[in-house]
PDB file of C-alpha atoms in Angstrom:
ATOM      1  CA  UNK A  11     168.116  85.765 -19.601  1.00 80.00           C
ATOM      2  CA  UNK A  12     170.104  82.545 -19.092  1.00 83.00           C
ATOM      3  CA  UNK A  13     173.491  84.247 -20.925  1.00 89.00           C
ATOM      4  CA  UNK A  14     172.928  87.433 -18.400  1.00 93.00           C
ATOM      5  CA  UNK A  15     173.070  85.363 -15.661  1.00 93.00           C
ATOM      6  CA  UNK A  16     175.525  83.615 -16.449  1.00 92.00           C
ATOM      7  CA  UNK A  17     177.696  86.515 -17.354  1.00 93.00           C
ATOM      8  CA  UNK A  18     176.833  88.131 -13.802  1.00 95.00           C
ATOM      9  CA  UNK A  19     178.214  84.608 -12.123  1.00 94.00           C
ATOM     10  CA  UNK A  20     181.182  84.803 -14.112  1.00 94.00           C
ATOM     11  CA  UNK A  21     181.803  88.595 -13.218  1.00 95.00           C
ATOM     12  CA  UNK A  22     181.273  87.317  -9.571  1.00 96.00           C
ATOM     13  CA  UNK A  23     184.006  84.454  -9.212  1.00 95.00           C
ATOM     14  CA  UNK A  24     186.206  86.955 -11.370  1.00 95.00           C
ATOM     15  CA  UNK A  25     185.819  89.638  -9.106  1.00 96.00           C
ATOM     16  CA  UNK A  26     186.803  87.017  -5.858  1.00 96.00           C
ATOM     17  CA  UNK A  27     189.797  85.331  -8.030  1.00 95.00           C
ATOM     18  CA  UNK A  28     191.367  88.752  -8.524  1.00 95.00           C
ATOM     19  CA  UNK A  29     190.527  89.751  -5.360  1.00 94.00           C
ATOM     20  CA  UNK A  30     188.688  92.897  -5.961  1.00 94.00           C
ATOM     21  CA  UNK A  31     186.057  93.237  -3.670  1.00 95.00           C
ATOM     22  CA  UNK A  32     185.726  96.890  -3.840  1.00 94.00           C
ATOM     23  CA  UNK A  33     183.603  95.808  -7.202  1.00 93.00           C
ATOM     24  CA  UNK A  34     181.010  93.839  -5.389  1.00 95.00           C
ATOM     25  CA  UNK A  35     181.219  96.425  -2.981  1.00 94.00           C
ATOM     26  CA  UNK A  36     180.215  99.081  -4.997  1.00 93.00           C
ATOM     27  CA  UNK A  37     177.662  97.015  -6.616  1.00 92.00           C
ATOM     28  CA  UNK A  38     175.614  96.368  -3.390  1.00 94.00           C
ATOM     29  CA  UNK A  39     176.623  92.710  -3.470  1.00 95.00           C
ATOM     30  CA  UNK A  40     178.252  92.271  -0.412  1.00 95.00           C
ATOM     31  CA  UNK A  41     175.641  93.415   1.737  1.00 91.00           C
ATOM     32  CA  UNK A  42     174.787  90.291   3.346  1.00 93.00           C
ATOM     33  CA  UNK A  43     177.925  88.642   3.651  1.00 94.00           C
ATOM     34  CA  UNK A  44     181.028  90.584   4.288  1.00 94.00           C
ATOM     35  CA  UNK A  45     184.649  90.462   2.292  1.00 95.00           C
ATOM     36  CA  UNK A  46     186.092  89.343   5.448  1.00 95.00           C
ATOM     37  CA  UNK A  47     184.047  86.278   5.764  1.00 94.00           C
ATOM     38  CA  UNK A  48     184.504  85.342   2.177  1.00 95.00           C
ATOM     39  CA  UNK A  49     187.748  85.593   2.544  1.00 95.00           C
ATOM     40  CA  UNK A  50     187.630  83.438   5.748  1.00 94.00           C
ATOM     41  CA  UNK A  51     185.282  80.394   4.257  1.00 94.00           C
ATOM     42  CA  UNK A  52     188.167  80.348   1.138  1.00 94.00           C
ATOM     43  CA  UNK A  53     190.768  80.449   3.323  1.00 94.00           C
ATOM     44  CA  UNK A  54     189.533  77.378   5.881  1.00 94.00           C
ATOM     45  CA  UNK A  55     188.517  75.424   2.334  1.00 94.00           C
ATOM     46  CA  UNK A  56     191.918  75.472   1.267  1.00 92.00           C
ATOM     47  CA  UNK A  57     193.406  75.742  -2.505  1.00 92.00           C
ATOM     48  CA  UNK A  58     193.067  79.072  -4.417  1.00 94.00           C
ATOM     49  CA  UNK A  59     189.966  79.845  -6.175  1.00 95.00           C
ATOM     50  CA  UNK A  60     190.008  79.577 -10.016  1.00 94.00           C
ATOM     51  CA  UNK A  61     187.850  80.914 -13.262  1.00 93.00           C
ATOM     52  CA  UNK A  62     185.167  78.983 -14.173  1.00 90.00           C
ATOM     53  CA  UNK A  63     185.022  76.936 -17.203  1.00 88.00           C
ATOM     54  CA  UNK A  64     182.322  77.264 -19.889  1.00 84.00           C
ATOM     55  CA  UNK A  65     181.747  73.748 -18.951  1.00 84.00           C
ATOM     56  CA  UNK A  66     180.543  74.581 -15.417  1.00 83.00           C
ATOM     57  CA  UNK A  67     177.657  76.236 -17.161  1.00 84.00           C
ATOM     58  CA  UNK A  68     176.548  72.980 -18.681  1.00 80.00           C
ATOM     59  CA  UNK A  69     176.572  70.788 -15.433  1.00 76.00           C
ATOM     60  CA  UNK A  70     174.420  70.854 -12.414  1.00 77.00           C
ATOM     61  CA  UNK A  71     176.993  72.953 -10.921  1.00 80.00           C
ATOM     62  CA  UNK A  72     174.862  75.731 -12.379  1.00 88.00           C
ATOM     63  CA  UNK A  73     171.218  75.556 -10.665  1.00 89.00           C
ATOM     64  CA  UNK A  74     168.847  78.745 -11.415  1.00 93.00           C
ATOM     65  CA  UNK A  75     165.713  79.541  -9.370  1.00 94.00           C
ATOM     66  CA  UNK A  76     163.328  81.505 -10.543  1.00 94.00           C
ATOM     67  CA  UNK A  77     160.884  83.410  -7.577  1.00 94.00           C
ATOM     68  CA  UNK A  78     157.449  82.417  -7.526  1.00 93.00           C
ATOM     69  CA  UNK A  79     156.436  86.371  -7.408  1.00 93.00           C
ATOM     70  CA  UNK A  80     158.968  86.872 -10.578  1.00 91.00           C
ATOM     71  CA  UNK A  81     160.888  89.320  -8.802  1.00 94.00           C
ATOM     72  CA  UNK A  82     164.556  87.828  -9.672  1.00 95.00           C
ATOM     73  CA  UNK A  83     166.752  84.478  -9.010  1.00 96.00           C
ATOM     74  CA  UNK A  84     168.433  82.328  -6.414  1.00 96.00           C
ATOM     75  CA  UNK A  85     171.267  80.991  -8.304  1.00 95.00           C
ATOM     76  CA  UNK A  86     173.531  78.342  -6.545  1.00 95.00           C
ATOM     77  CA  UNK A  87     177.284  77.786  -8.198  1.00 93.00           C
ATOM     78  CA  UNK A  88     179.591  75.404  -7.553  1.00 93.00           C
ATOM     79  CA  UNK A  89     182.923  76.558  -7.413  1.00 94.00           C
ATOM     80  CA  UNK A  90     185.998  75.945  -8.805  1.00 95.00           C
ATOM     81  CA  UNK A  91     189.196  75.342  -6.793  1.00 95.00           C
ATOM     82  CA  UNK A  92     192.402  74.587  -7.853  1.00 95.00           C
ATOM     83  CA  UNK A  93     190.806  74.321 -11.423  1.00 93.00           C
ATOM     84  CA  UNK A  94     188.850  71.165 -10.207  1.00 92.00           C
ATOM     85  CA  UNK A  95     184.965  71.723  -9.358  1.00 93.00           C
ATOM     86  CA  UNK A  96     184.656  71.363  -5.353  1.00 93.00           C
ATOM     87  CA  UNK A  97     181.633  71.344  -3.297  1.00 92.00           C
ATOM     88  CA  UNK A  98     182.098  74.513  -2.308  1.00 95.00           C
ATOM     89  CA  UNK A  99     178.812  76.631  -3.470  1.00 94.00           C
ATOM     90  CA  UNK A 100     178.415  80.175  -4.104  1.00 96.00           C
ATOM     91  CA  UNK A 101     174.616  81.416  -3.431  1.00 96.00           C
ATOM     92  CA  UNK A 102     173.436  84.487  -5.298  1.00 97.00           C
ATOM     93  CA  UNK A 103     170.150  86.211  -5.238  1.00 96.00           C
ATOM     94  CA  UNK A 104     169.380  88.468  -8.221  1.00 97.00           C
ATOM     95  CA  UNK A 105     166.771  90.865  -8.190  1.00 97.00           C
ATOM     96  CA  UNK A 106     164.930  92.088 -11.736  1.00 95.00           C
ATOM     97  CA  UNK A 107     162.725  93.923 -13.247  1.00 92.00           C
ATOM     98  CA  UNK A 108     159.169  93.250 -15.035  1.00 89.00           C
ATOM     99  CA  UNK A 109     161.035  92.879 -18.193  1.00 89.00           C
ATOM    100  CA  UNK A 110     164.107  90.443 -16.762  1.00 88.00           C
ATOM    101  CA  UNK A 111     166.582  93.254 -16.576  1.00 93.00           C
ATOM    102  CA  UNK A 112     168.628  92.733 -13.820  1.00 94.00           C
ATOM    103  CA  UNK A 113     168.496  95.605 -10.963  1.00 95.00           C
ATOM    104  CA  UNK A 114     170.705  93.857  -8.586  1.00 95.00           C
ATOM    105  CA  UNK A 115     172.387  91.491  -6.860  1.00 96.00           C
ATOM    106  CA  UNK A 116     173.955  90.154  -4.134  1.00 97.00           C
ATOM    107  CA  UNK A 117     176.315  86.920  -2.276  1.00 96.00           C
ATOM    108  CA  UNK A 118     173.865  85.408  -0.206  1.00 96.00           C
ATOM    109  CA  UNK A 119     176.388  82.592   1.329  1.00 95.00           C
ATOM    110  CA  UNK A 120     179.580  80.757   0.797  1.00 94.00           C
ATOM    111  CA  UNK A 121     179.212  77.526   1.937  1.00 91.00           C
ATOM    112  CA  UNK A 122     179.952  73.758   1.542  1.00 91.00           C
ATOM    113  CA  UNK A 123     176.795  71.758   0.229  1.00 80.00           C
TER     114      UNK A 123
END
């Protein structure tokens, strides 16, 4: 499950380097949080978002949260700007099934922690 998830995150912060947010869009993911204030809390951090390295995946800038009721994750992601790891964190919530297929998912926040 660990691999999936970690593909998803990558798909994410590829998805908002190449800015193509019609593909979270069409995925459901940006129904909490809206492109335009994504696009705002990147813009007021400053630098220009960048891929993540395999290495962020071995830090604590990868935490996973698994729901007591076992319906999905809370994942927070630190994120990479300018190629350096900021502070900047990217909250996901990722809903699954009985088997730990994953259903869906969506941005919960951008924000500073």
């Amino acid at each position: 499950m660990l691999e999936e998830l970690i593909n998803l995150c990558k798909k994410v912060v590829r998805c908002l380097v190449e800015d193509n947010y019609s593909c979270l869009e069409q995925e459901k993911a940006l129904s909490r949080v809206s492109e335009e204030d994504i696009k705002r809390v990147l813009k007021d951090y400053g630098g220009l978002i960048s891929i993540l390295p395999d290495e962020a995946f071995a830090t604590n800038a990868f935490d996973v949260y698994r729901y007591n009721d076992n319906s999905g994750y809370c994942i927070d992601l630190d994120l990479w700007i300018n190629y350096t790891r900021s502070d900047l964190t990217l909250k996901l919530d990722v809903k699954t099934d009985n088997c730990n297929k994953i259903l869906s998912y969506k941005i919960l926040d951008i924000l500073v922690m």
